[in-house]
XYZ file of C-alpha atoms in Angstrom:
747
model
C 75.183 99.323 62.651
C 74.693 99.986 66.040
C 77.242 98.491 68.542
C 75.707 96.784 71.215
C 78.019 98.192 74.526
C 77.476 95.104 76.852
C 78.737 97.343 80.339
C 79.954 100.478 80.898
C 83.912 101.072 80.372
C 85.651 101.909 82.674
C 87.273 105.368 82.566
C 91.800 104.170 82.715
C 93.166 102.890 79.642
C 93.140 99.400 79.113
C 95.699 96.980 78.492
C 96.158 96.004 75.304
C 97.266 92.349 74.036
C 98.175 90.901 70.678
C 98.066 87.496 70.114
C 99.215 86.353 67.152
C 98.636 84.017 63.807
C 99.496 80.677 62.286
C 103.778 79.751 62.209
C 106.979 79.975 63.423
C 107.202 83.808 65.124
C 110.357 85.427 66.501
C 111.053 85.948 70.431
C 107.964 87.084 71.815
C 110.056 90.585 72.670
C 111.641 91.138 68.910
C 107.412 90.444 68.024
C 106.258 92.878 70.074
C 108.451 95.735 69.316
C 108.100 94.984 65.705
C 103.621 95.284 66.344
C 104.627 98.622 68.440
C 106.175 99.759 65.779
C 103.886 99.165 63.374
C 100.946 100.126 65.782
C 102.058 103.281 66.505
C 104.841 104.032 64.251
C 107.879 103.395 67.584
C 108.106 101.126 70.086
C 105.658 102.271 73.836
C 108.026 104.063 75.700
C 108.516 107.394 76.347
C 105.049 109.764 75.840
C 103.694 107.069 74.733
C 104.098 104.345 77.465
C 103.676 107.435 80.067
C 99.670 108.269 78.324
C 99.583 104.198 77.675
C 100.708 103.800 81.529
C 100.776 99.715 81.007
C 102.787 97.983 78.436
C 101.011 95.942 75.577
C 101.443 92.452 75.933
C 102.591 89.790 73.074
C 100.281 86.107 74.210
C 102.990 84.157 72.381
C 101.586 79.763 71.602
C 103.881 78.923 68.440
C 106.878 78.159 71.162
C 104.167 74.453 71.516
C 105.076 73.731 67.843
C 107.594 76.115 67.187
C 110.930 75.271 68.702
C 112.189 78.912 68.788
C 116.134 78.330 67.322
C 117.949 81.629 67.901
C 118.603 82.397 64.402
C 115.338 83.457 63.515
C 115.571 87.460 63.489
C 113.242 88.460 60.490
C 110.834 89.948 61.193
C 109.817 89.559 58.048
C 108.388 85.993 59.256
C 105.811 87.866 60.842
C 101.924 87.940 59.591
C 103.224 85.024 57.304
C 101.130 82.072 56.016
C 103.466 78.894 56.413
C 104.967 77.154 54.667
C 104.705 79.995 52.043
C 106.347 77.948 49.047
C 105.016 78.056 45.886
C 102.105 75.263 45.547
C 100.501 77.083 49.400
C 99.839 79.846 46.972
C 98.611 78.929 43.724
C 96.584 76.657 45.712
C 95.350 80.109 47.665
C 95.253 81.663 43.871
C 93.410 78.844 42.365
C 90.653 79.485 45.957
C 90.141 83.241 45.345
C 89.752 82.684 41.620
C 87.021 79.385 41.994
C 85.395 81.770 44.169
C 81.598 83.573 43.372
C 82.696 87.484 43.250
C 79.167 87.881 45.472
C 77.487 86.371 48.540
C 79.318 84.464 51.387
C 82.631 83.113 49.977
C 83.754 81.708 53.229
C 83.663 78.118 52.119
C 86.936 75.836 51.472
C 84.567 72.519 49.628
C 81.033 73.887 48.778
C 78.322 71.633 48.092
C 78.936 68.832 51.610
C 77.066 67.906 53.945
C 80.055 68.540 57.318
C 80.456 65.091 57.994
C 82.507 65.044 54.590
C 83.956 68.218 55.091
C 85.830 67.984 58.067
C 87.684 65.522 57.626
C 88.910 67.101 54.197
C 89.269 70.149 55.569
C 91.770 68.060 57.209
C 93.608 67.199 54.974
C 93.790 70.362 53.011
C 94.978 72.096 56.463
C 97.518 69.613 57.113
C 99.005 70.199 53.850
C 99.197 74.591 53.915
C 98.842 75.181 57.384
C 99.524 73.124 59.581
C 98.703 75.202 63.273
C 95.312 75.022 61.968
C 95.162 71.579 61.731
C 96.747 70.952 64.829
C 94.513 73.897 66.665
C 91.264 72.303 65.139
C 92.027 68.186 65.481
C 94.596 67.511 68.653
C 92.858 68.887 71.604
C 95.638 68.697 73.978
C 97.851 70.823 70.913
C 94.727 73.355 71.493
C 94.688 73.577 74.804
C 98.634 73.915 75.359
C 98.083 77.256 72.359
C 95.371 78.681 74.137
C 96.531 78.643 77.636
C 98.758 81.711 77.817
C 96.084 83.845 76.064
C 93.329 82.692 78.962
C 96.266 83.351 82.107
C 97.056 86.799 80.168
C 93.114 87.361 80.405
C 93.011 86.305 83.530
C 96.021 88.246 85.058
C 94.145 91.206 84.286
C 91.963 93.441 86.967
C 90.926 96.022 84.640
C 89.831 96.160 80.660
C 91.643 95.050 77.639
C 91.423 95.746 74.285
C 92.511 92.496 72.558
C 94.095 92.466 68.856
C 94.276 88.750 67.426
C 94.850 87.651 64.216
C 94.457 84.693 61.794
C 94.739 81.804 63.929
C 95.011 83.905 66.434
C 91.074 85.289 66.848
C 90.269 81.536 66.788
C 92.039 80.640 69.645
C 90.742 83.899 70.687
C 87.735 83.862 70.757
C 87.028 80.136 71.602
C 89.293 81.717 75.255
C 86.397 83.968 75.336
C 84.015 82.390 74.995
C 84.539 79.886 77.806
C 85.692 83.168 80.398
C 82.385 84.551 79.371
C 81.615 88.210 81.184
C 84.959 86.890 83.348
C 86.931 88.797 80.575
C 86.684 92.653 80.358
C 87.450 92.846 76.565
C 86.458 96.728 75.927
C 87.154 96.483 72.146
C 87.543 93.202 70.480
C 90.017 93.249 67.220
C 90.397 90.100 64.851
C 93.051 90.503 62.065
C 92.632 88.917 58.572
C 90.522 86.265 59.916
C 89.318 82.927 59.191
C 86.612 82.891 61.485
C 83.882 83.180 58.570
C 84.622 80.735 57.143
C 81.658 76.911 56.945
C 85.463 74.233 57.889
C 85.753 76.390 60.369
C 83.141 77.023 62.001
C 82.156 73.247 61.513
C 84.538 72.548 64.431
C 83.039 76.296 66.652
C 80.023 73.994 65.937
C 81.014 70.660 67.045
C 82.511 71.779 70.409
C 79.023 73.075 71.777
C 80.069 71.776 75.111
C 82.395 75.180 76.174
C 80.097 77.818 74.204
C 76.069 78.469 74.838
C 75.792 79.346 70.615
C 76.449 76.156 69.815
C 72.852 75.282 68.447
C 72.957 78.652 66.073
C 74.467 79.162 63.129
C 77.642 81.064 62.248
C 79.159 83.160 65.325
C 78.045 84.939 68.439
C 79.441 87.673 70.072
C 81.290 86.272 73.499
C 79.589 87.570 76.755
C 82.288 89.491 78.055
C 83.247 91.538 74.429
C 81.880 95.030 74.308
C 82.379 95.418 70.801
C 84.062 93.864 68.403
C 85.573 95.047 65.155
C 87.035 92.504 62.049
C 89.485 94.229 59.745
C 89.806 91.621 56.310
C 91.567 93.198 53.333
C 89.716 91.802 49.854
C 92.474 90.094 48.663
C 93.419 87.812 52.094
C 93.086 84.641 50.910
C 93.231 83.104 54.709
C 89.536 85.933 55.530
C 88.094 84.036 52.390
C 84.409 85.771 54.134
C 85.340 88.821 55.180
C 82.398 89.247 56.634
C 81.645 88.085 59.963
C 78.508 90.320 60.806
C 76.237 88.510 58.870
C 77.144 84.386 60.452
C 74.536 84.960 62.852
C 71.400 87.236 62.080
C 70.760 88.579 65.929
C 73.257 86.750 67.493
C 76.144 88.318 65.134
C 75.274 92.027 66.990
C 77.818 94.603 68.105
C 80.402 92.989 65.229
C 81.569 95.754 62.409
C 83.356 93.998 59.963
C 85.787 96.990 57.293
C 87.333 96.708 54.398
C 91.146 97.467 54.581
C 94.225 97.631 52.134
C 97.075 95.155 53.819
C 99.898 97.677 52.693
C 101.920 93.734 52.536
C 100.269 93.453 49.123
C 103.950 95.439 47.588
C 106.161 91.751 49.540
C 103.655 89.092 49.238
C 106.453 87.533 49.666
C 106.291 88.759 53.605
C 102.739 87.427 53.806
C 101.597 89.831 51.787
C 97.869 91.298 52.187
C 97.984 88.402 55.276
C 100.938 90.515 56.786
C 99.950 90.969 61.084
C 101.954 93.649 60.763
C 100.542 94.961 57.327
C 97.243 94.626 59.130
C 98.551 96.801 61.966
C 99.565 99.448 59.857
C 96.874 100.576 58.651
C 94.738 103.570 59.311
C 91.632 101.615 60.175
C 93.730 99.595 62.381
C 95.195 102.405 63.944
C 92.710 104.865 64.054
C 89.988 101.468 65.704
C 92.821 99.779 68.390
C 93.614 103.761 68.765
C 90.354 105.060 69.926
C 89.811 101.833 72.066
C 93.284 102.477 74.164
C 91.372 106.618 74.554
C 94.454 107.991 72.407
C 93.835 111.526 70.620
C 94.281 110.455 66.632
C 96.938 112.145 65.978
C 98.803 110.624 68.098
C 100.250 107.078 66.482
C 103.163 108.318 64.571
C 102.991 106.030 61.444
C 99.402 107.729 59.933
C 101.380 111.031 59.754
C 104.925 110.068 58.832
C 105.187 107.247 57.036
C 103.530 106.336 53.389
C 101.858 103.048 52.286
C 103.695 102.236 50.800
C 107.012 102.235 52.931
C 105.161 101.257 55.234
C 104.670 98.157 52.536
C 108.556 97.994 52.005
C 109.611 97.918 55.385
C 108.673 94.371 55.862
C 111.915 93.550 53.980
C 114.081 93.738 57.268
C 117.157 93.455 55.623
C 116.878 95.666 52.582
C 117.736 99.231 52.002
C 114.841 101.634 50.704
C 115.085 104.568 48.894
C 112.712 106.990 50.639
C 112.224 110.699 50.189
C 112.777 112.057 53.622
C 110.249 115.331 53.884
C 111.701 118.479 56.112
C 109.474 119.865 58.063
C 108.280 123.659 56.851
C 109.719 125.463 60.459
C 107.389 128.962 58.694
C 104.402 126.491 58.171
C 104.569 124.128 61.480
C 106.405 126.778 64.128
C 107.849 125.644 66.447
C 106.938 126.732 70.192
C 107.120 129.868 71.310
C 110.259 130.154 73.752
C 110.323 129.811 77.535
C 113.028 130.433 80.156
C 116.546 130.223 79.084
C 115.728 129.658 75.857
C 114.047 132.617 74.731
C 115.635 135.151 71.968
C 116.717 132.147 70.466
C 117.176 132.735 66.968
C 113.886 130.435 65.133
C 114.921 127.711 63.006
C 114.634 127.276 59.515
C 114.541 125.818 56.711
C 118.678 125.081 56.647
C 118.815 124.118 60.551
C 116.359 121.659 60.263
C 118.151 120.038 57.144
C 121.159 119.899 59.196
C 119.928 118.161 62.065
C 118.135 115.817 59.712
C 121.507 114.483 57.878
C 123.261 114.584 60.979
C 120.733 112.630 63.024
C 120.494 110.169 59.545
C 123.866 109.651 59.788
C 123.499 108.772 63.248
C 120.232 106.161 63.084
C 122.854 104.646 60.486
C 125.833 104.723 62.143
C 124.030 102.727 65.963
C 125.616 100.100 67.164
C 127.880 99.668 63.721
C 131.363 98.944 64.195
C 133.548 100.937 62.554
C 134.112 99.357 59.647
C 130.671 98.435 59.504
C 129.174 102.359 59.792
C 131.681 103.496 57.090
C 130.205 100.796 55.115
C 126.951 101.276 55.909
C 126.802 105.200 55.624
C 127.840 105.102 52.367
C 125.111 102.177 50.935
C 122.614 104.922 52.976
C 123.999 107.305 50.091
C 121.945 110.246 52.480
C 121.340 113.250 49.866
C 120.738 116.137 51.043
C 118.310 118.623 48.495
C 116.636 121.368 49.523
C 113.175 120.269 51.356
C 113.698 116.608 51.092
C 116.955 114.468 52.348
C 116.651 110.863 50.312
C 118.342 108.254 51.796
C 118.421 104.412 51.390
C 117.323 102.826 54.962
C 116.860 99.784 56.782
C 113.443 99.468 58.455
C 114.957 99.854 61.855
C 116.955 102.971 60.612
C 114.023 104.485 59.023
C 111.813 103.562 63.378
C 114.558 105.350 64.285
C 114.677 107.956 62.477
C 111.627 109.066 63.042
C 111.773 108.589 66.798
C 114.947 110.923 66.376
C 113.971 113.615 63.931
C 110.347 114.231 65.095
C 110.813 117.827 65.322
C 112.089 118.032 62.048
C 110.526 115.406 59.429
C 107.523 115.937 58.601
C 106.787 112.580 56.091
C 108.468 109.392 54.947
C 108.124 108.440 51.082
C 109.167 106.004 48.665
C 112.108 108.052 46.751
C 110.196 106.583 43.619
C 111.460 105.503 40.355
C 111.122 107.109 36.964
C 111.306 105.971 33.836
C 112.208 107.516 30.286
C 108.650 107.192 27.872
C 110.318 105.538 24.373
C 107.886 105.029 21.726
C 108.239 116.222 9.636
C 106.608 117.345 12.578
C 107.212 120.870 13.059
C 105.314 121.852 10.738
C 102.093 120.277 12.761
C 102.531 122.856 14.801
C 103.426 126.265 13.249
C 106.948 126.117 14.484
C 108.499 126.879 10.901
C 104.786 130.055 10.306
C 105.408 131.372 13.183
C 109.296 131.003 12.460
C 109.203 132.935 9.472
C 106.554 135.117 9.768
C 107.302 136.862 13.972
C 110.726 135.156 14.238
C 109.826 133.248 16.992
C 112.905 131.001 17.329
C 113.362 131.248 20.961
C 116.493 133.376 20.547
C 117.275 134.172 24.637
C 114.805 131.728 26.266
C 116.148 129.062 28.251
C 114.662 126.147 28.279
C 115.433 123.204 31.147
C 115.538 119.109 29.685
C 115.166 116.644 32.882
C 116.127 113.351 30.958
C 119.371 110.879 30.377
C 121.459 113.847 29.477
C 122.795 114.990 25.590
C 125.934 114.233 23.246
C 126.750 117.682 23.210
C 129.134 116.621 19.736
C 126.626 115.948 17.920
C 126.356 118.394 14.920
C 123.214 119.536 16.116
C 124.181 121.311 18.982
C 126.183 123.415 16.909
C 124.292 126.360 17.124
C 124.155 126.795 20.693
C 128.006 126.874 21.414
C 128.710 127.145 25.179
C 125.569 128.791 25.911
C 124.864 124.653 26.896
C 124.838 123.638 30.065
C 125.203 120.173 31.514
C 124.556 118.957 34.693
C 124.450 115.323 36.557
C 121.632 115.059 39.143
C 122.428 111.476 39.901
C 124.797 111.485 42.612
C 125.267 112.806 45.521
C 125.807 116.063 46.285
C 124.472 119.191 44.719
C 124.674 119.029 41.039
C 127.489 119.087 39.083
C 128.976 120.192 35.547
C 129.783 117.735 32.536
C 131.884 119.246 30.767
C 131.948 116.706 28.258
C 128.135 115.512 27.600
C 127.956 112.288 26.768
C 124.842 110.730 26.228
C 125.064 106.174 27.449
C 120.936 105.574 26.429
C 120.286 108.488 24.227
C 117.358 109.499 25.275
C 117.709 112.954 26.021
C 119.485 113.021 23.154
C 116.786 113.476 21.428
C 114.403 114.876 23.193
C 116.627 118.343 23.340
C 116.827 117.927 19.263
C 112.951 118.870 19.240
C 113.589 121.644 21.183
C 116.433 123.301 19.764
C 119.089 122.837 17.159
C 119.147 122.141 13.724
C 121.190 120.059 10.781
C 121.114 117.938 8.242
C 119.364 114.834 8.212
C 120.365 113.170 4.445
C 121.231 116.455 2.850
C 117.834 117.757 3.349
C 117.913 120.699 7.056
C 116.007 119.324 10.120
C 114.739 122.230 12.241
C 114.254 122.443 16.054
C 111.285 123.252 16.389
C 113.060 126.619 18.780
C 117.144 126.334 17.296
C 118.218 129.440 18.424
C 116.144 128.405 22.485
C 119.878 127.924 24.917
C 119.635 124.486 26.642
C 120.270 123.654 30.311
C 120.757 119.625 30.542
C 119.827 117.891 34.121
C 120.851 113.903 33.566
C 118.048 112.984 35.834
C 117.558 109.400 34.776
C 120.615 106.950 34.102
C 122.241 104.793 31.545
C 119.071 102.349 31.928
C 116.692 105.516 31.237
C 115.565 105.377 34.932
C 115.855 107.240 37.704
C 114.768 108.289 41.022
C 111.951 111.141 42.157
C 115.417 112.341 44.632
C 117.441 113.104 41.184
C 114.672 114.752 39.188
C 113.845 116.883 42.496
C 117.405 117.825 43.182
C 117.666 119.664 39.585
C 113.644 121.720 40.281
C 115.768 122.520 42.960
C 118.846 123.484 41.391
C 116.549 125.491 38.820
C 114.285 127.085 41.761
C 117.660 128.764 43.665
C 119.448 129.491 40.282
C 116.113 131.673 39.492
C 115.984 132.938 42.652
C 119.685 134.405 42.843
C 119.780 136.527 39.577
C 117.031 139.633 38.989
C 115.279 138.014 35.710
C 114.202 134.403 35.835
C 117.132 132.459 34.020
C 115.465 129.068 32.757
C 111.432 129.727 31.251
C 110.925 126.876 31.426
C 111.207 122.845 31.298
C 110.943 119.498 30.014
C 110.356 116.159 31.301
C 110.234 113.741 28.874
C 110.166 110.733 31.586
C 106.975 109.431 34.679
C 106.065 106.375 36.155
C 103.227 104.551 38.095
C 101.783 106.790 41.063
C 99.413 104.418 44.382
C 97.012 107.721 45.021
C 96.209 105.617 48.877
C 99.200 107.660 49.295
C 99.344 110.726 48.227
C 96.501 112.171 46.631
C 96.574 113.271 42.391
C 99.125 115.345 41.941
C 100.225 115.360 44.845
C 103.099 113.318 45.191
C 107.055 115.114 46.453
C 107.827 115.782 42.862
C 104.494 117.129 41.733
C 104.304 119.347 44.801
C 108.396 120.779 43.302
C 107.289 121.332 39.805
C 104.470 122.680 41.778
C 106.728 125.377 43.778
C 108.919 125.647 40.010
C 105.197 126.734 38.236
C 104.805 128.697 40.998
C 108.538 131.412 40.734
C 107.464 131.717 36.698
C 108.587 128.584 35.173
C 106.720 126.473 32.385
C 107.186 123.382 33.415
C 105.649 120.244 30.184
C 105.536 116.494 31.013
C 104.770 114.159 29.138
C 101.647 112.209 29.824
C 102.541 108.832 29.516
C 102.246 105.573 26.583
C 100.240 103.639 29.216
C 96.973 104.590 26.794
C 97.550 100.115 25.281
C 98.411 97.203 27.725
C 98.112 93.750 26.723
C 95.518 91.618 28.624
C 95.854 87.629 29.347
C 92.777 85.247 29.944
C 92.369 82.082 32.331
C 93.123 80.474 28.303
C 95.978 82.102 28.146
C 94.282 84.598 24.727
C 95.353 87.898 24.682
C 93.896 90.996 23.424
C 94.331 94.909 23.934
C 92.801 96.809 25.769
C 93.072 101.139 25.889
C 92.278 102.258 29.971
C 90.910 105.840 31.199
C 92.867 106.912 34.707
C 96.499 106.392 33.036
C 97.699 109.185 33.155
C 100.850 108.570 35.038
C 103.009 110.384 37.421
C 103.917 114.378 37.818
C 101.394 114.586 34.285
C 98.920 114.571 36.414
C 99.309 117.950 38.386
C 97.628 120.693 37.523
C 100.378 123.333 36.941
C 101.792 120.866 34.241
C 100.794 120.817 30.685
C 100.699 117.143 29.571
C 101.017 116.008 26.245
C 99.559 113.394 24.697
C 101.682 111.786 21.664
C 99.775 111.947 18.267
C 100.997 110.642 14.155
C 103.699 113.371 13.203
C 102.233 113.876 9.368
C 98.279 113.177 9.772
C 96.535 113.475 12.844
C 92.883 114.438 11.442
C 94.000 111.049 10.089
C 94.454 109.067 11.794
C 94.158 110.622 15.095
C 96.229 110.581 18.727
C 98.586 107.634 19.122
C 97.703 104.150 20.066
C 99.601 103.873 22.946
C 99.127 107.372 24.261
C 97.749 107.725 28.428
C 94.235 108.913 28.320
C 92.245 110.619 30.593
C 90.961 111.754 32.984
C 93.255 111.321 35.794
C 91.620 109.581 38.739
C 90.588 111.991 40.758
C 88.594 113.774 37.577
C 90.611 116.361 36.127
C 91.105 117.051 32.196
C 94.529 115.154 31.004
C 95.895 115.449 28.604
C 96.166 119.379 27.934
C 97.120 118.956 24.186
C 98.314 116.568 22.111
C 101.705 116.622 19.929
C 103.728 114.464 16.962
C 104.181 111.633 18.394
C 104.924 109.030 16.129
C 108.514 108.114 14.482
C 109.922 111.294 15.237
C 113.702 111.962 13.780
C 115.802 113.410 16.050
C 119.284 113.516 17.237
C 121.186 109.425 17.874
C 123.709 109.648 20.829
C 127.022 108.443 19.714
C 127.037 109.436 15.862
C 126.251 112.573 13.759
C 123.114 110.829 12.636
C 119.976 111.631 13.185
C 117.206 108.613 14.096
C 113.202 108.308 15.179
C 111.985 107.099 18.077
C 108.347 107.521 19.361
C 106.528 107.939 22.232
C 105.693 110.663 24.262
C 108.966 112.143 24.772
C 109.136 112.567 21.049
C 105.833 115.185 21.928
C 105.860 117.271 24.539
C 109.446 118.518 23.364
C 107.346 119.376 20.830
C 105.472 121.717 22.832
C 108.405 123.440 25.147
C 109.918 124.085 22.012
C 107.202 126.579 21.051
C 106.092 127.832 24.785
C 109.963 128.915 24.117
C 109.826 130.110 20.831
C 106.652 131.763 22.175
C 108.149 133.583 24.874
C 111.031 134.889 22.020
C 108.626 136.446 20.180
C 106.259 138.036 23.397
C 108.689 137.916 26.332
C 106.662 140.059 27.887
C 104.807 136.918 29.370
C 107.919 135.217 30.902
C 107.170 133.788 33.895
C 103.162 134.381 34.277
C 102.891 130.045 33.107
C 99.168 130.043 34.435
C 98.352 133.018 30.434
C 100.812 131.196 29.454
C 98.923 127.635 29.610
C 95.276 129.216 28.999
C 96.227 131.155 25.763
C 97.992 127.350 24.665
C 94.640 126.096 25.381
C 92.786 128.198 23.742
C 94.234 128.225 19.872
C 94.428 124.883 19.663
C 92.867 123.083 17.206
C 90.466 120.279 17.642
C 91.653 116.732 15.853
C 87.526 115.927 16.710
C 88.558 113.873 20.332
C 87.219 112.914 22.623
C 88.260 115.932 25.579
C 90.335 113.081 28.195
C 91.772 111.552 24.496
C 93.387 114.947 22.779
C 92.880 117.265 25.433
C 92.032 120.421 24.318
C 93.392 119.182 20.319
C 97.218 120.114 18.565
C 98.475 123.088 19.432
C 98.928 126.271 16.894
C 101.695 128.675 17.386
C 100.901 131.167 14.530
C 97.399 131.575 16.149
C 98.969 131.996 19.592
C 101.453 134.753 18.577
C 98.472 136.476 15.902
C 96.109 136.322 19.172
C 98.620 138.487 21.389
């Protein structure tokens, strides 16, 4: 929609003015700093302050209804709708559920005339948002709340960019109409505004003496506003009607609506999708406000340095958040050419940046602390340098300080996501015994890495591996630590390893792995509960890459990851998470990566009537199985795959960006393998059991065809080309079940 501009914008940078929403707020300086940080990535200072010329202003009217207390210092209260109790949230949920999915949704009470709707609205708002009641129905309180904004606008001689959240947008709308063309607003930005709600407009229409548009239904652009941009999250119950441009037909020209995803959805207790700081952290807010201020697109640091899920977590100001700080690659992003005294200085490299980053993280953790507290905080921060990342657990304030202090070394700050073990007669299905008998394909001379919960090396199944078995612990800060006497409390890793390599006897019958003679190097990257951080997994991948780099030959030929987790495609591209980045690098080094596809092929859905039913979702492939440079493995029945097909729990494709996954399927139901802590075997099901079948198959293939070691793209093509088709959908079965005998006979 074309934007109506009432006058030419001045060439000077306009003043940025914030108006907060309902509820008790932080002290004004703290609230302003928090909102500046959410928008710009840092408080306004230095170069940014010089570029803006005039510092931002926060119009604070909360003190009219909420006396200040020194103890109120939690920035988490920013943007909260008071009271944020379970009853209010339940009421909001009922409102959202009751509203029609299309059309104008902005009405608390439908089908009633204004004379009845207005008192009923007063009762509702008095219970859940008393600030709104005071503003709409108490003329004296309304005047006191409006006075600070009126004074701020009258004090400005130039243009302003006015950003108003929640109740603040109603207050600003009133003041702007009262002031008329005397208010010079280059852009009016409303965040989570309730102006579209009919009950609010009932009040606006009644107060006709203050507004030329009193006879019009809906809203009108205030005379002094050049353009109006309204940002709303569809889950924000305060902005029940998320669109304002359709409120008054021709009278609403100049208003643009933009739908956003408020990152504070991740922490509902801190305001959820209505949080003001969360709105300011959205790309749309940065774009609209930054453009109105005349800032270049890359001036807003959060757009590049902090991901949306990190921003959402940071609304909890007191907790420590697991983050992966990606080091800026000095090769891809070199420093400017040195001049003067700096000429001849050695160019920065990855190690230099990493060391500097570790030092700066420690500095921001220590800053302002007494010595005893600083030492405790350093331990709590758990700073752990990896190859291209530094993992740490930082508070929101420490993350903000780090963005400022280490801008040269930091490329991006990611969430240190959690991955979990994917639990839910089989070698013959992939034709491993026949290939072993015909071609001697037993994995001899091939080393395979298993990243999991560890291994119980004392199990007799692994006796034949001897001293070739290596085990490292990656769950502690620092480099991977060799484990002299490996155990596995959880047991998942032991079961996975037993499918790849080793052999034993189960109930008097031989139980032979797919590649019984393959060497194993095991990395404990999941804790005893079966969960682990991305940082632990990346640490293992770094160690594998370094081991291979130090040898003339490829020491580790492949890795097995029977683990995975969910991902948010709005934070990073599908297959481009930090973990996927490192797996891609390893693949390009020549290492095959086999990843379990996930066990999200069936979910249970509960209806309003408390009934439930099973649903098989698509686009359920998790992270890192959605990586292109890997072999993602789904699960099939161990004995009768042609009859029973793909396991009900096996995740379905395609990936969220439309690529075909899984790549193949393998036996994953009721698979017998080693039971940790005993000398026995146990059955388990899941794509966790399917993936090591393919890992063992590839290790066996490389032992018979060693010329293909270090050529993962060719091996993957041969694997997919020689699969047995089960006649199921491509996005469910991949190319089918791998056939080792056919792979070997075809090369």
